[in-house]
Structure formats: structure tokens, C-alpha cells
Amino acid sequence: MEPKSMSKQLRARRTLIYIFFGILTLLSLIPFIYMLVNSTRSLVQITSGVSLLPGSSLAHNLQILKGYGMNMWQGMGNSAFISITSTAISVYFSALSAYALTACDFKGKKIIYGFIIALIMIPGQVSMIGFYKFMIQLNLLDNYIPLILPAICAPASIFFLCEYMSTVYNKDYADSARLDGASELKIFHRIMLPMMKPGLATMGIFGFIFSWNNFMMPLILITNQKLYTLPMQIQVLTANGGGGHVVEWGAVYVGVSIAIAPTILAYLLLSRFIIGGGNAGGVKG
């Protein structure tokens, strides 16, 4: 086959790939576009049918949102406090566990690693009732501690960071630091953490999004409206549609748009770290 014909075939394949991924990108963006458009439409327009053309009822929907007595800023602050704190705790202690499992040799290491993998396979809903009863016994309802402290043990983050650290860990660096008198914690903080930045950013963004969107556990544990997270406040909007009242879906879409804005912003800012960390963590050198 001539080089020119091969070049044409490669360009044609590349064009088809770009078109295919362009279509996938468009399909993934349509729900977000639909949500933003509906936040500008009235209830009559939303119930009349699907449309991707924006309306002129954004100000009206915002007024309805305020009329429900919701403090969106308070809810956003509550969600931000829980998400940032739990993510920081999860990333740090998961990295510390991954360092111990990667750099240290001890009896039962494989058993512990297998136990971590087994925990990943257990759905969180299985332990939800038992966890709720345990929090009642500890008198920790209407408290953020049950939503933050369990992040210390994040099996999925530990597993990912173990796989990632196995690609970047260099035993010679650690041995040189030990010869200089550095402790294991100092080696971890000064050498390992900087090397793990892409992996840490990857788990950080996923942990933040999971905690920000977490709805079931806060709903079970929190009854004080001042402690409501943003997803819980949005649920109140749809709950107001009970008892014969009409759900103002325009206001609901505005609330959802506000709720997902921080997660989209965080993803856009850290997407390059997600891609780099995912590639490095998934392929061993």
C-alpha cells in the first residue's frame, strides 16, 4: 500500500474517531443544557414539552426559590464544610495507608489488602441501618461528625492510591532519607506526598463530588434544618409538592443548577490531574 493512501486512511479514521467522541460529548452535555434551560422557563413551559430554547422566567424562579424560605448560601456552606473536611481527611489517611502497604513489608500485608478490596464490593446501603443505630447510641444525630469522620477509612481511595503509588514509589529515595535520619512520617510528608500529587488530586475531586452529592446519609442523620446540606434543601422543594400543592419545577431546576455548579467548577479546575492520575494509576511501569 502506498504511503499516500495509508495517510488518507489514517486521516479518515481519525476524523471518524473525532466525530464519534464529539457525538458522545454532545450527548453527555444535553442533560446539563436541558437543566440550565429549564431553570429559565416557567412551570407551564416546562410541563408543555421538551425544549432547548431558554425562557424568560429565571428571575421569577429565583423569587419562588426565596419564597420557600430556603437559605441556599447556608446549605452551600454546610455542604462545603462537610465535603472539604471529609475529602481532606480521606485523601490524607488513604495516602498514609497506601504508603504503608506499598513501602513496608509486614506479616498479614496481603490479607489486609484483600480485606480492603472486599470492603469495596460491599454496598454502603447494607450497613446504613446499623450505622444509624450506632449513631443513636453515641448521641451523634444532628451532627456532622458521622458524615466526616468515617472518611478516614475509604477503601476505594486506599486501593487506587496503592496502585498509583506502586508506579511512582522509588525505594532508593526512601532508603536515602532513612540514612539521613528521617522518620517514616517525614519521608511520607516530604517525599511521597509530592510524588503522589496527581493521584491525590484524582481521589480528592472524586471524594469531593461524592460527599457534595451525598443525600441519603445526611437525610437519615440530620433533622435540624439549619444543618441541612444543599441536596437536602433541594429535596424540600419537591416535598412541597405534596398535599395537592404544585411543584414549581423551574425553581427546582434553579436549585439543582446552583447545587452542581461547585462540582463542575472543581472538575474543570482539576480535570488534568484526574486524567494524569488515572492514567498513571491504571498502568504500572
Short mmCIF file of C-alpha atoms in Angstrom, two decimals:
data_model
loop_
_atom_site.label_atom_id
_atom_site.label_comp_id
_atom_site.label_asym_id
_atom_site.label_seq_id
_atom_site.Cartn_x
_atom_site.Cartn_y
_atom_site.Cartn_z
CA MET A 1 0.00 0.00 0.00
CA GLU A 2 1.30 3.42 -0.96
CA PRO A 3 2.20 5.91 1.79
CA LYS A 4 -0.32 8.46 0.46
CA SER A 5 -3.24 6.02 0.62
CA MET A 6 -2.19 4.95 4.13
CA SER A 7 -2.08 8.59 5.19
CA LYS A 8 -5.59 9.16 3.81
CA GLN A 9 -6.91 6.12 5.66
CA LEU A 10 -5.35 7.32 8.92
CA ARG A 11 -6.87 10.77 8.47
CA ALA A 12 -10.27 9.22 7.71
CA ARG A 13 -10.11 7.03 10.81
CA ARG A 14 -9.02 9.97 12.93
CA THR A 15 -11.91 12.03 11.59
CA LEU A 16 -14.39 9.26 12.40
CA ILE A 17 -12.98 8.99 15.93
CA TYR A 18 -13.32 12.74 16.43
CA ILE A 19 -16.90 12.66 15.16
CA PHE A 20 -17.75 9.72 17.41
CA PHE A 21 -16.34 11.35 20.53
CA GLY A 22 -17.91 14.65 19.56
CA ILE A 23 -21.32 12.97 19.49
CA LEU A 24 -20.65 11.34 22.88
CA THR A 25 -19.62 14.71 24.31
CA LEU A 26 -22.77 16.33 22.99
CA LEU A 27 -24.95 13.56 24.43
CA SER A 28 -23.31 13.95 27.83
CA LEU A 29 -23.85 17.73 27.76
CA ILE A 30 -27.54 17.62 26.77
CA PRO A 31 -28.82 16.87 30.33
CA PHE A 32 -26.87 19.82 31.71
CA ILE A 33 -28.08 22.10 28.92
CA TYR A 34 -31.66 20.91 29.49
CA MET A 35 -31.33 21.62 33.22
CA LEU A 36 -29.98 25.14 32.65
CA VAL A 37 -32.66 25.89 30.04
CA ASN A 38 -35.47 24.70 32.32
CA SER A 39 -34.18 26.93 35.11
CA THR A 40 -35.14 29.87 32.86
CA ARG A 41 -38.60 28.54 31.88
CA SER A 42 -41.94 28.79 33.65
CA LEU A 43 -43.87 25.84 35.06
CA VAL A 44 -46.32 25.95 32.13
CA GLN A 45 -43.48 25.88 29.61
CA ILE A 46 -41.71 23.01 31.37
CA THR A 47 -44.85 20.85 31.56
CA SER A 48 -45.81 21.64 27.96
CA GLY A 49 -42.88 19.74 26.48
CA VAL A 50 -39.15 19.43 25.98
CA SER A 51 -37.29 22.43 24.61
CA LEU A 52 -33.66 23.55 24.46
CA LEU A 53 -34.60 27.20 23.94
CA PRO A 54 -34.19 29.34 27.10
CA GLY A 55 -37.15 31.16 28.57
CA SER A 56 -37.51 34.45 30.44
CA SER A 57 -38.60 33.23 33.88
CA LEU A 58 -35.22 32.95 35.63
CA ALA A 59 -35.92 35.94 37.92
CA HIS A 60 -39.39 34.56 38.70
CA ASN A 61 -37.96 31.13 39.56
CA LEU A 62 -35.38 32.74 41.84
CA GLN A 63 -38.15 34.60 43.64
CA ILE A 64 -40.07 31.35 44.11
CA LEU A 65 -36.90 29.74 45.44
CA LYS A 66 -36.52 32.53 48.01
CA GLY A 67 -40.24 32.28 48.84
CA TYR A 68 -39.77 28.74 50.17
CA GLY A 69 -37.71 30.24 52.99
CA MET A 70 -34.61 28.34 51.90
CA ASN A 71 -31.19 29.67 52.75
CA MET A 72 -29.21 28.41 49.77
CA TRP A 73 -26.00 30.03 51.00
CA GLN A 74 -26.32 28.31 54.35
CA GLY A 75 -26.91 24.98 52.63
CA MET A 76 -23.94 25.56 50.35
CA GLY A 77 -21.77 26.44 53.33
CA ASN A 78 -22.85 23.29 55.18
CA SER A 79 -22.16 21.13 52.12
CA ALA A 80 -18.80 22.82 51.54
CA PHE A 81 -17.70 22.28 55.16
CA ILE A 82 -18.64 18.59 55.09
CA SER A 83 -17.20 17.95 51.62
CA ILE A 84 -13.89 19.78 52.08
CA THR A 85 -13.25 18.34 55.55
CA SER A 86 -14.17 14.76 54.70
CA THR A 87 -12.23 14.90 51.42
CA ALA A 88 -9.08 16.20 53.12
CA ILE A 89 -9.29 13.52 55.81
CA SER A 90 -10.00 10.79 53.25
CA VAL A 91 -7.16 11.74 50.92
CA TYR A 92 -4.56 12.14 53.67
CA PHE A 93 -5.25 8.92 55.56
CA SER A 94 -5.77 6.93 52.36
CA ALA A 95 -2.36 8.12 51.14
CA LEU A 96 -0.84 7.21 54.50
CA SER A 97 -2.36 3.72 54.32
CA ALA A 98 -1.23 3.31 50.72
CA TYR A 99 2.32 4.27 51.69
CA ALA A 100 2.36 1.70 54.48
CA LEU A 101 1.04 -1.05 52.20
CA THR A 102 3.48 -0.17 49.41
CA ALA A 103 6.69 0.71 51.22
CA CYS A 104 6.55 -1.59 54.24
CA ASP A 105 6.80 -5.38 54.41
CA PHE A 106 4.97 -6.99 57.32
CA LYS A 107 3.02 -10.14 58.12
CA GLY A 108 -0.59 -10.09 57.01
CA LYS A 109 0.01 -7.40 54.39
CA LYS A 110 -1.74 -9.37 51.63
CA ILE A 111 -4.62 -10.25 53.94
CA ILE A 112 -5.17 -6.59 54.81
CA TYR A 113 -5.01 -5.60 51.15
CA GLY A 114 -7.52 -8.34 50.25
CA PHE A 115 -9.80 -7.17 53.07
CA ILE A 116 -9.71 -3.61 51.64
CA ILE A 117 -10.70 -4.93 48.21
CA ALA A 118 -13.53 -6.94 49.80
CA LEU A 119 -14.84 -3.79 51.52
CA ILE A 120 -15.10 -2.06 48.15
CA MET A 121 -17.54 -4.73 46.99
CA ILE A 122 -19.94 -4.21 49.92
CA PRO A 123 -22.68 -1.66 49.11
CA GLY A 124 -22.96 1.19 51.60
CA GLN A 125 -26.71 0.61 51.93
CA VAL A 126 -26.05 -2.73 53.64
CA SER A 127 -24.55 -1.05 56.73
CA MET A 128 -26.78 2.03 56.73
CA ILE A 129 -29.31 0.80 59.31
CA GLY A 130 -26.63 -0.50 61.66
CA PHE A 131 -24.67 2.72 61.32
CA TYR A 132 -27.78 4.77 62.12
CA LYS A 133 -28.48 2.75 65.28
CA PHE A 134 -24.84 3.09 66.33
CA MET A 135 -25.03 6.89 65.93
CA ILE A 136 -28.17 6.94 68.08
CA GLN A 137 -26.29 5.11 70.83
CA LEU A 138 -23.44 7.64 70.57
CA ASN A 139 -25.94 10.55 70.57
CA LEU A 140 -24.48 11.86 67.30
CA LEU A 141 -27.66 12.65 65.40
CA ASP A 142 -27.90 16.21 64.06
CA ASN A 143 -24.13 16.26 63.99
CA TYR A 144 -21.60 16.44 61.18
CA ILE A 145 -19.16 14.01 62.82
CA PRO A 146 -20.83 10.87 61.34
CA LEU A 147 -20.62 12.48 57.89
CA ILE A 148 -16.94 13.42 58.20
CA LEU A 149 -15.09 11.01 60.47
CA PRO A 150 -15.85 7.76 58.53
CA ALA A 151 -13.92 9.27 55.61
CA ILE A 152 -10.74 8.20 57.44
CA CYS A 153 -11.44 4.71 56.11
CA ALA A 154 -12.08 4.96 52.36
CA PRO A 155 -11.32 1.52 50.83
CA ALA A 156 -11.69 2.69 47.21
CA SER A 157 -9.26 5.58 47.75
CA ILE A 158 -6.75 3.32 49.51
CA PHE A 159 -6.93 0.79 46.69
CA PHE A 160 -6.46 3.42 43.98
CA LEU A 161 -3.57 5.14 45.78
CA CYS A 162 -1.88 1.79 46.41
CA GLU A 163 -1.97 1.09 42.69
CA TYR A 164 -0.82 4.61 41.90
CA MET A 165 2.00 4.61 44.45
CA SER A 166 3.31 1.34 43.04
CA THR A 167 4.03 3.26 39.81
CA VAL A 168 5.87 6.21 41.39
CA TYR A 169 7.43 4.75 44.55
CA ASN A 170 11.22 4.62 44.46
CA LYS A 171 12.76 2.63 47.30
CA ASP A 172 16.13 4.35 46.85
CA TYR A 173 14.68 7.75 47.77
CA ALA A 174 13.18 6.38 50.96
CA ASP A 175 16.38 4.50 51.89
CA SER A 176 18.49 7.61 51.35
CA ALA A 177 16.17 9.62 53.61
CA ARG A 178 16.33 6.91 56.29
CA LEU A 179 20.14 7.01 56.18
CA ASP A 180 19.92 10.77 56.79
CA GLY A 181 17.87 10.09 59.91
CA ALA A 182 14.42 10.94 58.55
CA SER A 183 11.45 9.26 60.19
CA GLU A 184 8.79 7.43 58.20
CA LEU A 185 6.33 10.28 58.66
CA LYS A 186 8.89 12.78 57.42
CA ILE A 187 9.61 10.60 54.39
CA PHE A 188 5.89 10.40 53.72
CA HIS A 189 5.31 14.15 54.01
CA ARG A 190 8.48 15.40 52.30
CA ILE A 191 8.98 12.79 49.56
CA MET A 192 5.91 10.65 48.98
CA LEU A 193 3.14 13.25 49.06
CA PRO A 194 4.75 15.50 46.39
CA MET A 195 5.24 12.43 44.18
CA MET A 196 1.57 11.47 44.60
CA LYS A 197 0.04 14.83 43.66
CA PRO A 198 -1.82 13.57 40.55
CA GLY A 199 -3.25 10.59 42.40
CA LEU A 200 -4.20 12.72 45.39
CA ALA A 201 -5.93 15.23 43.14
CA THR A 202 -7.82 12.43 41.42
CA MET A 203 -9.14 10.97 44.66
CA GLY A 204 -9.72 14.47 46.02
CA ILE A 205 -12.05 15.50 43.23
CA PHE A 206 -13.97 12.22 43.26
CA GLY A 207 -14.26 12.34 47.04
CA PHE A 208 -15.46 15.94 46.96
CA ILE A 209 -18.12 15.20 44.34
CA PHE A 210 -19.33 12.13 46.24
CA SER A 211 -19.55 14.00 49.53
CA TRP A 212 -21.17 17.07 47.95
CA ASN A 213 -23.86 14.96 46.26
CA ASN A 214 -24.39 12.67 49.26
CA PHE A 215 -28.06 12.74 50.13
CA MET A 216 -29.19 9.55 51.87
CA MET A 217 -26.87 9.61 54.88
CA PRO A 218 -27.44 13.30 55.76
CA LEU A 219 -31.18 12.72 55.30
CA ILE A 220 -31.09 9.88 57.84
CA LEU A 221 -28.88 11.60 60.39
CA ILE A 222 -29.93 15.27 60.23
CA THR A 223 -33.31 16.71 61.17
CA ASN A 224 -32.28 20.26 62.14
CA GLN A 225 -32.99 22.45 59.10
CA LYS A 226 -30.10 24.78 59.96
CA LEU A 227 -27.76 21.83 59.37
CA TYR A 228 -29.32 20.80 56.05
CA THR A 229 -26.93 20.27 53.17
CA LEU A 230 -27.71 21.71 49.75
CA PRO A 231 -29.12 18.44 48.29
CA MET A 232 -31.43 18.18 51.31
CA GLN A 233 -32.67 21.72 50.78
CA ILE A 234 -33.43 20.96 47.14
CA GLN A 235 -35.38 17.87 48.22
CA VAL A 236 -37.57 20.19 50.31
CA LEU A 237 -38.62 21.92 47.06
CA THR A 238 -40.08 18.71 45.63
CA ALA A 239 -41.54 17.73 49.02
CA ASN A 240 -43.53 20.97 48.95
CA GLY A 241 -45.42 19.50 46.03
CA GLY A 242 -47.17 17.03 48.33
CA GLY A 243 -50.62 17.56 49.73
CA GLY A 244 -52.06 18.87 46.47
CA HIS A 245 -49.55 21.69 46.04
CA VAL A 246 -47.91 22.17 42.64
CA VAL A 247 -44.17 21.59 42.45
CA GLU A 248 -42.50 24.65 40.95
CA TRP A 249 -40.12 22.78 38.70
CA GLY A 250 -38.48 25.96 37.44
CA ALA A 251 -37.34 26.74 40.98
CA VAL A 252 -36.23 23.13 41.41
CA TYR A 253 -34.05 23.35 38.29
CA VAL A 254 -32.55 26.62 39.56
CA GLY A 255 -31.69 24.92 42.85
CA VAL A 256 -30.15 21.92 41.10
CA SER A 257 -28.10 24.23 38.84
CA ILE A 258 -26.73 26.05 41.88
CA ALA A 259 -26.01 22.74 43.62
CA ILE A 260 -23.93 21.22 40.84
CA ALA A 261 -22.03 24.42 39.97
CA PRO A 262 -19.24 23.85 42.57
CA THR A 263 -18.69 20.26 41.44
CA ILE A 264 -18.44 21.28 37.78
CA LEU A 265 -16.04 24.08 38.68
CA ALA A 266 -13.88 21.73 40.75
CA TYR A 267 -13.83 19.17 37.94
CA LEU A 268 -12.85 21.79 35.34
CA LEU A 269 -10.02 23.06 37.54
CA LEU A 270 -8.63 19.61 38.35
CA SER A 271 -9.55 17.58 35.26
CA ARG A 272 -5.96 17.50 34.03
CA PHE A 273 -4.91 15.93 37.34
CA ILE A 274 -7.75 13.39 37.10
CA ILE A 275 -6.64 12.31 33.63
CA GLY A 276 -2.96 12.19 34.56
CA GLY A 277 -3.59 10.39 37.84
CA GLY A 278 -6.00 7.90 36.27
CA ASN A 279 -3.56 7.01 33.51
CA ALA A 280 -0.63 6.64 35.92
CA GLY A 281 -2.65 4.68 38.46
CA GLY A 282 -4.08 2.31 35.88
CA VAL A 283 -0.82 1.38 34.15
CA LYS A 284 2.09 0.00 36.08
CA GLY A 285 5.59 0.88 34.94
#
